[in-house]
Amino acid sequence: MKIHFLNVGHGDMTLVEVCGKNILIDCYISEENYALDSIRKIFNNKIIDYLFITHLHDDHITGLEELVNDGFDIKNIFESGYREKDSKQKVYKYALDLFRKKSAIKLVASEEKINLDPDFSFYCYNSNNGMNDIHYNSLVIKIEENNHSVLFAGDTNCEVWQEEIIPNFRYCINADILHASHHGSRSFFYCNNDEPNEVFSYKEHMKAIAPFYTIISAKRKDDVEEDWPPHNDAVELYKKYTKKSVLITGEEDNITLDLDEDIYNISETEKNLLTNDSITSQFDFVPEEYPFVTISKHSKPWCLYG
Ligand SMILES: [Zn+2]
């Protein structure tokens, strides 16, 4: 499985190549971010077998029209079913039209694995919960191939993790790679707009996910508008609960993680140890080198690097 986290500025656009399928999670193409060049290069057959839209904010759906006009064939769409009232944005309307045209499937949170074909499956751990808050209803999905997995947290907030996701899925949500929530916002760690204070931050989700790598899709820290993510206190918490490293697309540019089955397979016993409640034991267990992931970083434009 290869995962390409594109550096799109403040937004999300992640490409996954698994079992010969092309998967796109969210779409944020703008004139400044070269994302269209990158996806043309990586999905060069112009097929998107599965498109996941975590939620209908513009930094997750802008550019769907450009993709289709460029000749990309989107075969299947998954979404949460949550609708914003009164959104008049053009990109929002385009996304809804596309959902209708492609008979998009509304996912329901469940422990059950969703098998799409003999080789590829995923899990949905959060979807439309009926709350009147778009981030509470953002999709959370995990894509798994053999022993390796990547969890996409969408723009979920602390409240939904505390009230829904962790109570229901604590023992199955662990993943090798975490795509951080909401561009590294502190809203993942502080509920009800609590003042940032590490003592009162919510950390149960990070203990349960126990990622080796966390990727934050956001602008570089010195390039964000005041009070926009990534927030320093949130990045520090991600670092504390991530076993190898935390990378920010704005700092590194496009990031590719190549999860190689042959190099290192984590056993079930090891997995159980790693999801144990005590964070100390997790760190104790991690091998010095954990070589199943090869990381490469690509400066723009992508096409120069092949
Ligand atoms: Zn967002």
PDB file of C-alpha atoms and ligand atoms in Angstrom:
ATOM      1  CA  MET A   1       0.000   0.000   0.000  1.00  0.00           C
ATOM      2  CA  LYS A   2       1.278   3.415  -0.972  1.00  0.00           C
ATOM      3  CA  ILE A   3      -0.189   6.566   0.548  1.00  0.00           C
ATOM      4  CA  HIS A   4       0.451   9.989  -0.918  1.00  0.00           C
ATOM      5  CA  PHE A   5      -0.390  12.912   1.347  1.00  0.00           C
ATOM      6  CA  LEU A   6      -0.456  15.905  -0.997  1.00  0.00           C
ATOM      7  CA  ASN A   7       0.686  19.284   0.196  1.00  0.00           C
ATOM      8  CA  VAL A   8      -2.410  21.294  -0.680  1.00  0.00           C
ATOM      9  CA  GLY A   9      -2.103  24.089   1.892  1.00  0.00           C
ATOM     10  CA  HIS A  10      -5.008  24.221   4.342  1.00  0.00           C
ATOM     11  CA  GLY A  11      -7.052  21.276   3.064  1.00  0.00           C
ATOM     12  CA  ASP A  12      -6.969  17.515   2.554  1.00  0.00           C
ATOM     13  CA  MET A  13      -6.199  15.404  -0.477  1.00  0.00           C
ATOM     14  CA  THR A  14      -4.756  11.923   0.003  1.00  0.00           C
ATOM     15  CA  LEU A  15      -4.178   9.281  -2.647  1.00  0.00           C
ATOM     16  CA  VAL A  16      -3.930   5.592  -1.781  1.00  0.00           C
ATOM     17  CA  GLU A  17      -2.740   2.855  -4.109  1.00  0.00           C
ATOM     18  CA  VAL A  18      -3.784  -0.531  -2.766  1.00  0.00           C
ATOM     19  CA  CYS A  19      -4.428  -3.887  -4.452  1.00  0.00           C
ATOM     20  CA  GLY A  20      -4.314  -2.251  -7.889  1.00  0.00           C
ATOM     21  CA  LYS A  21      -7.036   0.237  -6.935  1.00  0.00           C
ATOM     22  CA  ASN A  22      -6.871   4.033  -6.816  1.00  0.00           C
ATOM     23  CA  ILE A  23      -8.482   5.634  -3.800  1.00  0.00           C
ATOM     24  CA  LEU A  24      -8.888   9.348  -3.200  1.00  0.00           C
ATOM     25  CA  ILE A  25      -9.747  10.682   0.223  1.00  0.00           C
ATOM     26  CA  ASP A  26     -11.046  14.246  -0.024  1.00  0.00           C
ATOM     27  CA  CYS A  27     -10.200  16.700  -2.762  1.00  0.00           C
ATOM     28  CA  TYR A  28      -8.673  20.147  -2.501  1.00  0.00           C
ATOM     29  CA  ILE A  29      -7.361  21.451  -5.780  1.00  0.00           C
ATOM     30  CA  SER A  30      -6.539  25.125  -6.098  1.00  0.00           C
ATOM     31  CA  GLU A  31      -4.562  27.180  -8.569  1.00  0.00           C
ATOM     32  CA  GLU A  32      -1.687  27.471  -6.120  1.00  0.00           C
ATOM     33  CA  ASN A  33      -1.317  23.904  -4.891  1.00  0.00           C
ATOM     34  CA  TYR A  34      -0.333  21.797  -7.951  1.00  0.00           C
ATOM     35  CA  ALA A  35      -2.648  19.021  -6.747  1.00  0.00           C
ATOM     36  CA  LEU A  36      -4.065  18.408 -10.206  1.00  0.00           C
ATOM     37  CA  ASP A  37      -0.525  17.838 -11.561  1.00  0.00           C
ATOM     38  CA  SER A  38       0.181  15.424  -8.715  1.00  0.00           C
ATOM     39  CA  ILE A  39      -2.946  13.325  -9.149  1.00  0.00           C
ATOM     40  CA  ARG A  40      -2.431  13.163 -12.934  1.00  0.00           C
ATOM     41  CA  LYS A  41       1.055  11.791 -12.282  1.00  0.00           C
ATOM     42  CA  ILE A  42       0.102   9.254  -9.592  1.00  0.00           C
ATOM     43  CA  PHE A  43      -3.243   8.040 -10.978  1.00  0.00           C
ATOM     44  CA  ASN A  44      -2.059   8.176 -14.569  1.00  0.00           C
ATOM     45  CA  ASN A  45      -4.852   5.906 -15.829  1.00  0.00           C
ATOM     46  CA  LYS A  46      -7.231   8.684 -14.698  1.00  0.00           C
ATOM     47  CA  ILE A  47      -9.395   6.218 -12.773  1.00  0.00           C
ATOM     48  CA  ILE A  48     -10.540   6.824  -9.216  1.00  0.00           C
ATOM     49  CA  ASP A  49     -12.009   3.519  -8.109  1.00  0.00           C
ATOM     50  CA  TYR A  50     -13.179   4.855  -4.755  1.00  0.00           C
ATOM     51  CA  LEU A  51     -13.656   8.446  -3.646  1.00  0.00           C
ATOM     52  CA  PHE A  52     -14.266   9.136   0.051  1.00  0.00           C
ATOM     53  CA  ILE A  53     -15.527  12.585   1.048  1.00  0.00           C
ATOM     54  CA  THR A  54     -15.174  12.987   4.807  1.00  0.00           C
ATOM     55  CA  HIS A  55     -17.406  16.085   4.914  1.00  0.00           C
ATOM     56  CA  LEU A  56     -18.667  18.852   2.684  1.00  0.00           C
ATOM     57  CA  HIS A  57     -16.384  21.738   3.619  1.00  0.00           C
ATOM     58  CA  ASP A  58     -14.692  23.526   0.745  1.00  0.00           C
ATOM     59  CA  ASP A  59     -11.174  22.484   1.780  1.00  0.00           C
ATOM     60  CA  HIS A  60     -12.289  18.856   1.218  1.00  0.00           C
ATOM     61  CA  ILE A  61     -14.398  19.150  -1.964  1.00  0.00           C
ATOM     62  CA  THR A  62     -12.923  21.974  -4.054  1.00  0.00           C
ATOM     63  CA  GLY A  63     -11.633  20.699  -7.394  1.00  0.00           C
ATOM     64  CA  LEU A  64     -14.043  17.793  -7.949  1.00  0.00           C
ATOM     65  CA  GLU A  65     -15.298  19.638 -11.021  1.00  0.00           C
ATOM     66  CA  GLU A  66     -11.723  20.133 -12.316  1.00  0.00           C
ATOM     67  CA  LEU A  67     -11.029  16.419 -11.815  1.00  0.00           C
ATOM     68  CA  VAL A  68     -14.081  15.368 -13.799  1.00  0.00           C
ATOM     69  CA  ASN A  69     -13.433  17.977 -16.520  1.00  0.00           C
ATOM     70  CA  ASP A  70      -9.861  16.724 -16.764  1.00  0.00           C
ATOM     71  CA  GLY A  71     -11.185  13.268 -17.695  1.00  0.00           C
ATOM     72  CA  PHE A  72     -10.931  11.449 -14.357  1.00  0.00           C
ATOM     73  CA  ASP A  73     -13.450   8.631 -14.125  1.00  0.00           C
ATOM     74  CA  ILE A  74     -14.838   8.447 -10.575  1.00  0.00           C
ATOM     75  CA  LYS A  75     -16.386   5.019 -10.183  1.00  0.00           C
ATOM     76  CA  ASN A  76     -17.693   4.874  -6.603  1.00  0.00           C
ATOM     77  CA  ILE A  77     -18.271   7.496  -3.924  1.00  0.00           C
ATOM     78  CA  PHE A  78     -18.625   7.099  -0.154  1.00  0.00           C
ATOM     79  CA  GLU A  79     -19.807   9.885   2.137  1.00  0.00           C
ATOM     80  CA  SER A  80     -21.435  10.492   5.515  1.00  0.00           C
ATOM     81  CA  GLY A  81     -24.834  11.750   4.350  1.00  0.00           C
ATOM     82  CA  TYR A  82     -24.591  14.852   6.574  1.00  0.00           C
ATOM     83  CA  ARG A  83     -25.799  18.050   4.886  1.00  0.00           C
ATOM     84  CA  GLU A  84     -25.062  21.644   5.827  1.00  0.00           C
ATOM     85  CA  LYS A  85     -28.169  23.765   5.866  1.00  0.00           C
ATOM     86  CA  ASP A  86     -28.180  26.754   3.530  1.00  0.00           C
ATOM     87  CA  SER A  87     -24.792  26.247   1.917  1.00  0.00           C
ATOM     88  CA  LYS A  88     -24.809  28.192  -1.332  1.00  0.00           C
ATOM     89  CA  GLN A  89     -21.238  27.436  -2.322  1.00  0.00           C
ATOM     90  CA  LYS A  90     -20.748  26.318  -5.904  1.00  0.00           C
ATOM     91  CA  VAL A  91     -18.403  23.501  -4.878  1.00  0.00           C
ATOM     92  CA  TYR A  92     -20.980  22.214  -2.383  1.00  0.00           C
ATOM     93  CA  LYS A  93     -23.686  22.055  -5.045  1.00  0.00           C
ATOM     94  CA  TYR A  94     -21.306  20.389  -7.484  1.00  0.00           C
ATOM     95  CA  ALA A  95     -20.428  17.723  -4.899  1.00  0.00           C
ATOM     96  CA  LEU A  96     -24.102  16.963  -4.209  1.00  0.00           C
ATOM     97  CA  ASP A  97     -24.812  16.677  -7.953  1.00  0.00           C
ATOM     98  CA  LEU A  98     -21.885  14.316  -8.344  1.00  0.00           C
ATOM     99  CA  PHE A  99     -23.127  12.245  -5.367  1.00  0.00           C
ATOM    100  CA  ARG A 100     -26.507  11.913  -7.054  1.00  0.00           C
ATOM    101  CA  LYS A 101     -25.058  11.073 -10.461  1.00  0.00           C
ATOM    102  CA  LYS A 102     -22.756   8.384  -9.064  1.00  0.00           C
ATOM    103  CA  SER A 103     -25.273   7.033  -6.527  1.00  0.00           C
ATOM    104  CA  ALA A 104     -22.918   7.789  -3.641  1.00  0.00           C
ATOM    105  CA  ILE A 105     -23.134   5.407  -0.704  1.00  0.00           C
ATOM    106  CA  LYS A 106     -23.800   6.807   2.771  1.00  0.00           C
ATOM    107  CA  LEU A 107     -21.627   4.969   5.254  1.00  0.00           C
ATOM    108  CA  VAL A 108     -22.675   3.877   8.733  1.00  0.00           C
ATOM    109  CA  ALA A 109     -20.204   3.502  11.583  1.00  0.00           C
ATOM    110  CA  SER A 110     -19.587  -0.135  12.461  1.00  0.00           C
ATOM    111  CA  GLU A 111     -17.008  -2.628  13.652  1.00  0.00           C
ATOM    112  CA  GLU A 112     -17.667  -4.653  10.516  1.00  0.00           C
ATOM    113  CA  LYS A 113     -15.135  -4.711   7.751  1.00  0.00           C
ATOM    114  CA  ILE A 114     -16.489  -3.518   4.394  1.00  0.00           C
ATOM    115  CA  ASN A 115     -15.181  -5.705   1.601  1.00  0.00           C
ATOM    116  CA  LEU A 116     -15.222  -4.085  -1.807  1.00  0.00           C
ATOM    117  CA  ASP A 117     -13.573  -6.800  -3.809  1.00  0.00           C
ATOM    118  CA  PRO A 118     -11.496  -9.832  -2.925  1.00  0.00           C
ATOM    119  CA  ASP A 119      -8.438  -7.710  -2.144  1.00  0.00           C
ATOM    120  CA  PHE A 120      -9.579  -4.483  -0.638  1.00  0.00           C
ATOM    121  CA  SER A 121     -11.548  -3.566   2.462  1.00  0.00           C
ATOM    122  CA  PHE A 122     -12.011  -0.737   4.888  1.00  0.00           C
ATOM    123  CA  TYR A 123     -13.765   0.196   8.125  1.00  0.00           C
ATOM    124  CA  CYS A 124     -15.974   3.179   8.905  1.00  0.00           C
ATOM    125  CA  TYR A 125     -15.821   4.317  12.539  1.00  0.00           C
ATOM    126  CA  ASN A 126     -17.754   7.560  12.291  1.00  0.00           C
ATOM    127  CA  SER A 127     -20.406   8.932   9.987  1.00  0.00           C
ATOM    128  CA  ASN A 128     -23.641  10.905  10.255  1.00  0.00           C
ATOM    129  CA  ASN A 129     -24.572  10.895  13.958  1.00  0.00           C
ATOM    130  CA  GLY A 130     -27.555  13.179  13.710  1.00  0.00           C
ATOM    131  CA  MET A 131     -25.849  16.012  15.632  1.00  0.00           C
ATOM    132  CA  ASN A 132     -26.085  19.485  14.135  1.00  0.00           C
ATOM    133  CA  ASP A 133     -22.344  19.927  13.662  1.00  0.00           C
ATOM    134  CA  ILE A 134     -20.474  19.066  10.498  1.00  0.00           C
ATOM    135  CA  HIS A 135     -17.258  18.045  12.272  1.00  0.00           C
ATOM    136  CA  TYR A 136     -19.182  15.742  14.619  1.00  0.00           C
ATOM    137  CA  ASN A 137     -20.431  13.938  11.495  1.00  0.00           C
ATOM    138  CA  SER A 138     -17.189  13.772   9.539  1.00  0.00           C
ATOM    139  CA  LEU A 139     -16.238  10.324   8.257  1.00  0.00           C
ATOM    140  CA  VAL A 140     -13.503   8.393  10.050  1.00  0.00           C
ATOM    141  CA  ILE A 141     -12.255   5.495   7.965  1.00  0.00           C
ATOM    142  CA  LYS A 142      -9.472   2.948   8.202  1.00  0.00           C
ATOM    143  CA  ILE A 143      -7.973   1.289   5.160  1.00  0.00           C
ATOM    144  CA  GLU A 144      -6.240  -1.968   5.860  1.00  0.00           C
ATOM    145  CA  GLU A 145      -4.023  -4.199   3.792  1.00  0.00           C
ATOM    146  CA  ASN A 146      -2.855  -7.393   5.457  1.00  0.00           C
ATOM    147  CA  ASN A 147      -1.211  -6.217   8.647  1.00  0.00           C
ATOM    148  CA  HIS A 148      -0.934  -2.528   7.846  1.00  0.00           C
ATOM    149  CA  SER A 149      -3.469   0.208   8.228  1.00  0.00           C
ATOM    150  CA  VAL A 150      -4.021   3.918   7.849  1.00  0.00           C
ATOM    151  CA  LEU A 151      -6.705   5.836   9.710  1.00  0.00           C
ATOM    152  CA  PHE A 152      -8.239   9.015   8.308  1.00  0.00           C
ATOM    153  CA  ALA A 153      -9.714  11.219  11.024  1.00  0.00           C
ATOM    154  CA  GLY A 154     -11.353  13.762   8.701  1.00  0.00           C
ATOM    155  CA  ASP A 155     -12.059  16.961  10.625  1.00  0.00           C
ATOM    156  CA  THR A 156     -13.581  15.180  13.633  1.00  0.00           C
ATOM    157  CA  ASN A 157     -13.663  17.056  16.916  1.00  0.00           C
ATOM    158  CA  CYS A 158     -12.837  15.961  20.450  1.00  0.00           C
ATOM    159  CA  GLU A 159     -16.536  15.634  21.367  1.00  0.00           C
ATOM    160  CA  VAL A 160     -17.330  12.909  18.854  1.00  0.00           C
ATOM    161  CA  TRP A 161     -14.259  10.917  19.864  1.00  0.00           C
ATOM    162  CA  GLN A 162     -15.179  11.168  23.526  1.00  0.00           C
ATOM    163  CA  GLU A 163     -18.905  10.475  23.100  1.00  0.00           C
ATOM    164  CA  GLU A 164     -19.089   8.075  20.150  1.00  0.00           C
ATOM    165  CA  ILE A 165     -15.905   6.725  18.642  1.00  0.00           C
ATOM    166  CA  ILE A 166     -13.821   5.690  21.643  1.00  0.00           C
ATOM    167  CA  PRO A 167     -16.749   4.195  23.620  1.00  0.00           C
ATOM    168  CA  ASN A 168     -17.689   2.077  20.572  1.00  0.00           C
ATOM    169  CA  PHE A 169     -14.398   1.302  18.863  1.00  0.00           C
ATOM    170  CA  ARG A 170     -11.570   1.668  21.379  1.00  0.00           C
ATOM    171  CA  TYR A 171     -10.275  -1.849  20.783  1.00  0.00           C
ATOM    172  CA  CYS A 172     -10.281  -1.835  17.008  1.00  0.00           C
ATOM    173  CA  ILE A 173      -9.246   1.666  16.065  1.00  0.00           C
ATOM    174  CA  ASN A 174      -5.469   1.237  16.267  1.00  0.00           C
ATOM    175  CA  ALA A 175      -3.559   2.026  13.091  1.00  0.00           C
ATOM    176  CA  ASP A 176       0.012   2.250  11.854  1.00  0.00           C
ATOM    177  CA  ILE A 177      -0.509   5.630  10.244  1.00  0.00           C
ATOM    178  CA  LEU A 178      -2.814   8.404  11.417  1.00  0.00           C
ATOM    179  CA  HIS A 179      -3.969  11.185   9.163  1.00  0.00           C
ATOM    180  CA  ALA A 180      -4.447  13.840  11.849  1.00  0.00           C
ATOM    181  CA  SER A 181      -7.806  15.467  12.389  1.00  0.00           C
ATOM    182  CA  HIS A 182      -8.704  18.955  11.180  1.00  0.00           C
ATOM    183  CA  HIS A 183      -5.283  20.016   9.896  1.00  0.00           C
ATOM    184  CA  GLY A 184      -3.629  19.679  13.303  1.00  0.00           C
ATOM    185  CA  SER A 185      -6.264  21.715  15.109  1.00  0.00           C
ATOM    186  CA  ARG A 186      -6.508  21.694  18.905  1.00  0.00           C
ATOM    187  CA  SER A 187     -10.242  20.896  18.449  1.00  0.00           C
ATOM    188  CA  PHE A 188      -9.139  17.220  18.398  1.00  0.00           C
ATOM    189  CA  PHE A 189      -7.807  17.450  21.964  1.00  0.00           C
ATOM    190  CA  TYR A 190      -9.963  20.077  23.695  1.00  0.00           C
ATOM    191  CA  CYS A 191     -13.701  19.639  23.995  1.00  0.00           C
ATOM    192  CA  ASN A 192     -16.236  22.456  24.346  1.00  0.00           C
ATOM    193  CA  ASN A 193     -13.631  25.066  23.523  1.00  0.00           C
ATOM    194  CA  ASP A 194     -11.743  24.355  26.745  1.00  0.00           C
ATOM    195  CA  GLU A 195      -8.666  26.480  27.196  1.00  0.00           C
ATOM    196  CA  PRO A 196      -5.614  24.610  25.908  1.00  0.00           C
ATOM    197  CA  ASN A 197      -4.099  22.947  28.924  1.00  0.00           C
ATOM    198  CA  GLU A 198      -2.370  19.639  28.565  1.00  0.00           C
ATOM    199  CA  VAL A 199      -3.670  18.352  31.876  1.00  0.00           C
ATOM    200  CA  PHE A 200      -7.274  18.641  30.695  1.00  0.00           C
ATOM    201  CA  SER A 201      -6.730  17.606  27.100  1.00  0.00           C
ATOM    202  CA  TYR A 202      -8.430  14.462  25.803  1.00  0.00           C
ATOM    203  CA  LYS A 203      -5.856  11.773  24.927  1.00  0.00           C
ATOM    204  CA  GLU A 204      -7.734   8.481  25.010  1.00  0.00           C
ATOM    205  CA  HIS A 205      -8.089   8.475  21.224  1.00  0.00           C
ATOM    206  CA  MET A 206      -4.335   8.815  20.695  1.00  0.00           C
ATOM    207  CA  LYS A 207      -3.666   5.983  23.164  1.00  0.00           C
ATOM    208  CA  ALA A 208      -6.124   3.758  21.302  1.00  0.00           C
ATOM    209  CA  ILE A 209      -4.913   4.636  17.802  1.00  0.00           C
ATOM    210  CA  ALA A 210      -1.254   4.389  18.879  1.00  0.00           C
ATOM    211  CA  PRO A 211       0.156   5.365  15.475  1.00  0.00           C
ATOM    212  CA  PHE A 212       3.748   4.997  14.391  1.00  0.00           C
ATOM    213  CA  TYR A 213       3.453   7.992  12.103  1.00  0.00           C
ATOM    214  CA  THR A 214       1.076  10.938  12.164  1.00  0.00           C
ATOM    215  CA  ILE A 215       0.680  13.110   9.096  1.00  0.00           C
ATOM    216  CA  ILE A 216      -0.832  16.562   9.446  1.00  0.00           C
ATOM    217  CA  SER A 217      -2.233  18.091   6.278  1.00  0.00           C
ATOM    218  CA  ALA A 218      -1.789  21.826   6.811  1.00  0.00           C
ATOM    219  CA  LYS A 219       0.247  24.860   5.877  1.00  0.00           C
ATOM    220  CA  ARG A 220       3.681  25.366   7.392  1.00  0.00           C
ATOM    221  CA  LYS A 221       3.438  26.733  10.897  1.00  0.00           C
ATOM    222  CA  ASP A 222       4.986  30.114  10.064  1.00  0.00           C
ATOM    223  CA  ASP A 223       2.598  30.540   7.116  1.00  0.00           C
ATOM    224  CA  VAL A 224      -0.798  30.242   8.811  1.00  0.00           C
ATOM    225  CA  GLU A 225      -3.192  33.005   9.630  1.00  0.00           C
ATOM    226  CA  GLU A 226      -3.448  33.806  13.313  1.00  0.00           C
ATOM    227  CA  ASP A 227      -5.017  31.020  15.327  1.00  0.00           C
ATOM    228  CA  TRP A 228      -5.374  28.680  12.334  1.00  0.00           C
ATOM    229  CA  PRO A 229      -4.072  25.114  12.587  1.00  0.00           C
ATOM    230  CA  PRO A 230      -1.665  23.473  12.941  1.00  0.00           C
ATOM    231  CA  HIS A 231      -1.691  24.582  16.577  1.00  0.00           C
ATOM    232  CA  ASN A 232       1.556  24.175  18.487  1.00  0.00           C
ATOM    233  CA  ASP A 233      -0.070  22.572  21.531  1.00  0.00           C
ATOM    234  CA  ALA A 234      -1.872  20.025  19.308  1.00  0.00           C
ATOM    235  CA  VAL A 235       1.315  19.199  17.390  1.00  0.00           C
ATOM    236  CA  GLU A 236       3.111  18.618  20.706  1.00  0.00           C
ATOM    237  CA  LEU A 237       0.356  16.194  21.802  1.00  0.00           C
ATOM    238  CA  TYR A 238       0.528  14.336  18.488  1.00  0.00           C
ATOM    239  CA  LYS A 239       4.304  14.042  18.976  1.00  0.00           C
ATOM    240  CA  LYS A 240       3.895  12.732  22.492  1.00  0.00           C
ATOM    241  CA  TYR A 241       1.520   9.933  21.416  1.00  0.00           C
ATOM    242  CA  THR A 242       3.046   9.034  18.049  1.00  0.00           C
ATOM    243  CA  LYS A 243       5.717   6.362  18.276  1.00  0.00           C
ATOM    244  CA  LYS A 244       7.995   7.380  15.404  1.00  0.00           C
ATOM    245  CA  SER A 245       7.323  10.783  13.891  1.00  0.00           C
ATOM    246  CA  VAL A 246       4.875  13.538  13.093  1.00  0.00           C
ATOM    247  CA  LEU A 247       5.126  15.153   9.681  1.00  0.00           C
ATOM    248  CA  ILE A 248       3.354  18.255   8.377  1.00  0.00           C
ATOM    249  CA  THR A 249       2.729  18.482   4.618  1.00  0.00           C
ATOM    250  CA  GLY A 250       3.327  22.242   4.622  1.00  0.00           C
ATOM    251  CA  GLU A 251       6.803  21.661   6.059  1.00  0.00           C
ATOM    252  CA  GLU A 252       7.737  18.559   4.026  1.00  0.00           C
ATOM    253  CA  ASP A 253       5.726  19.004   0.806  1.00  0.00           C
ATOM    254  CA  ASN A 254       4.043  15.946  -0.757  1.00  0.00           C
ATOM    255  CA  ILE A 255       4.762  12.930   1.438  1.00  0.00           C
ATOM    256  CA  THR A 256       4.609   9.311   0.241  1.00  0.00           C
ATOM    257  CA  LEU A 257       4.534   6.437   2.716  1.00  0.00           C
ATOM    258  CA  ASP A 258       5.221   3.057   1.214  1.00  0.00           C
ATOM    259  CA  LEU A 259       4.086   0.298   3.570  1.00  0.00           C
ATOM    260  CA  ASP A 260       6.031  -2.756   2.618  1.00  0.00           C
ATOM    261  CA  GLU A 261       4.592  -6.079   3.738  1.00  0.00           C
ATOM    262  CA  ASP A 262       7.803  -7.962   3.132  1.00  0.00           C
ATOM    263  CA  ILE A 263      10.043  -5.899   5.361  1.00  0.00           C
ATOM    264  CA  TYR A 264       8.266  -6.153   8.675  1.00  0.00           C
ATOM    265  CA  ASN A 265       5.036  -7.772   9.741  1.00  0.00           C
ATOM    266  CA  ILE A 266       3.636  -6.864  13.079  1.00  0.00           C
ATOM    267  CA  SER A 267       2.151  -9.875  14.834  1.00  0.00           C
ATOM    268  CA  GLU A 268      -1.177 -10.040  16.651  1.00  0.00           C
ATOM    269  CA  THR A 269       0.611 -10.318  20.002  1.00  0.00           C
ATOM    270  CA  GLU A 270       2.593  -7.217  19.242  1.00  0.00           C
ATOM    271  CA  LYS A 271      -0.573  -5.409  18.193  1.00  0.00           C
ATOM    272  CA  ASN A 272      -2.250  -6.286  21.474  1.00  0.00           C
ATOM    273  CA  LEU A 273       0.729  -4.998  23.398  1.00  0.00           C
ATOM    274  CA  LEU A 274       0.706  -1.821  21.389  1.00  0.00           C
ATOM    275  CA  THR A 275      -2.945  -1.129  22.091  1.00  0.00           C
ATOM    276  CA  ASN A 276      -2.502  -1.756  25.783  1.00  0.00           C
ATOM    277  CA  ASP A 277      -3.699   1.157  27.907  1.00  0.00           C
ATOM    278  CA  SER A 278      -0.304   2.034  29.269  1.00  0.00           C
ATOM    279  CA  ILE A 279       1.464   4.368  26.914  1.00  0.00           C
ATOM    280  CA  THR A 280       4.791   3.599  28.585  1.00  0.00           C
ATOM    281  CA  SER A 281       4.572  -0.047  27.609  1.00  0.00           C
ATOM    282  CA  GLN A 282       3.881   0.921  24.015  1.00  0.00           C
ATOM    283  CA  PHE A 283       7.026   2.976  23.820  1.00  0.00           C
ATOM    284  CA  ASP A 284       8.995   0.248  25.555  1.00  0.00           C
ATOM    285  CA  PHE A 285       7.904  -2.188  22.942  1.00  0.00           C
ATOM    286  CA  VAL A 286       8.691  -0.244  19.789  1.00  0.00           C
ATOM    287  CA  PRO A 287      11.799  -1.623  18.108  1.00  0.00           C
ATOM    288  CA  GLU A 288      14.752   0.743  17.658  1.00  0.00           C
ATOM    289  CA  GLU A 289      14.205   0.749  13.955  1.00  0.00           C
ATOM    290  CA  TYR A 290      10.772   0.149  12.599  1.00  0.00           C
ATOM    291  CA  PRO A 291      11.435  -0.263   8.936  1.00  0.00           C
ATOM    292  CA  PHE A 292       8.099  -1.174   7.385  1.00  0.00           C
ATOM    293  CA  VAL A 293       7.551   2.344   6.154  1.00  0.00           C
ATOM    294  CA  THR A 294       9.647   4.063   3.525  1.00  0.00           C
ATOM    295  CA  ILE A 295       9.073   7.783   3.499  1.00  0.00           C
ATOM    296  CA  SER A 296       9.792   9.941   0.509  1.00  0.00           C
ATOM    297  CA  LYS A 297       9.185  13.642   0.172  1.00  0.00           C
ATOM    298  CA  HIS A 298       8.611  15.348  -3.135  1.00  0.00           C
ATOM    299  CA  SER A 299       9.130  19.008  -3.832  1.00  0.00           C
ATOM    300  CA  LYS A 300       6.749  20.636  -6.244  1.00  0.00           C
ATOM    301  CA  PRO A 301       6.057  20.087  -8.996  1.00  0.00           C
ATOM    302  CA  TRP A 302       5.583  16.359  -8.481  1.00  0.00           C
ATOM    303  CA  CYS A 303       6.258  15.507 -12.125  1.00  0.00           C
ATOM    304  CA  LEU A 304       9.945  16.402 -11.826  1.00  0.00           C
ATOM    305  CA  TYR A 305      10.484  13.559  -9.392  1.00  0.00           C
ATOM    306  CA  GLY A 306       8.695  10.580 -10.901  1.00  0.00           C
TER     307      GLY A 306
HETATM  308 ZN    ZN B   1     -10.812  20.826   6.734  1.00  0.00          ZN
END
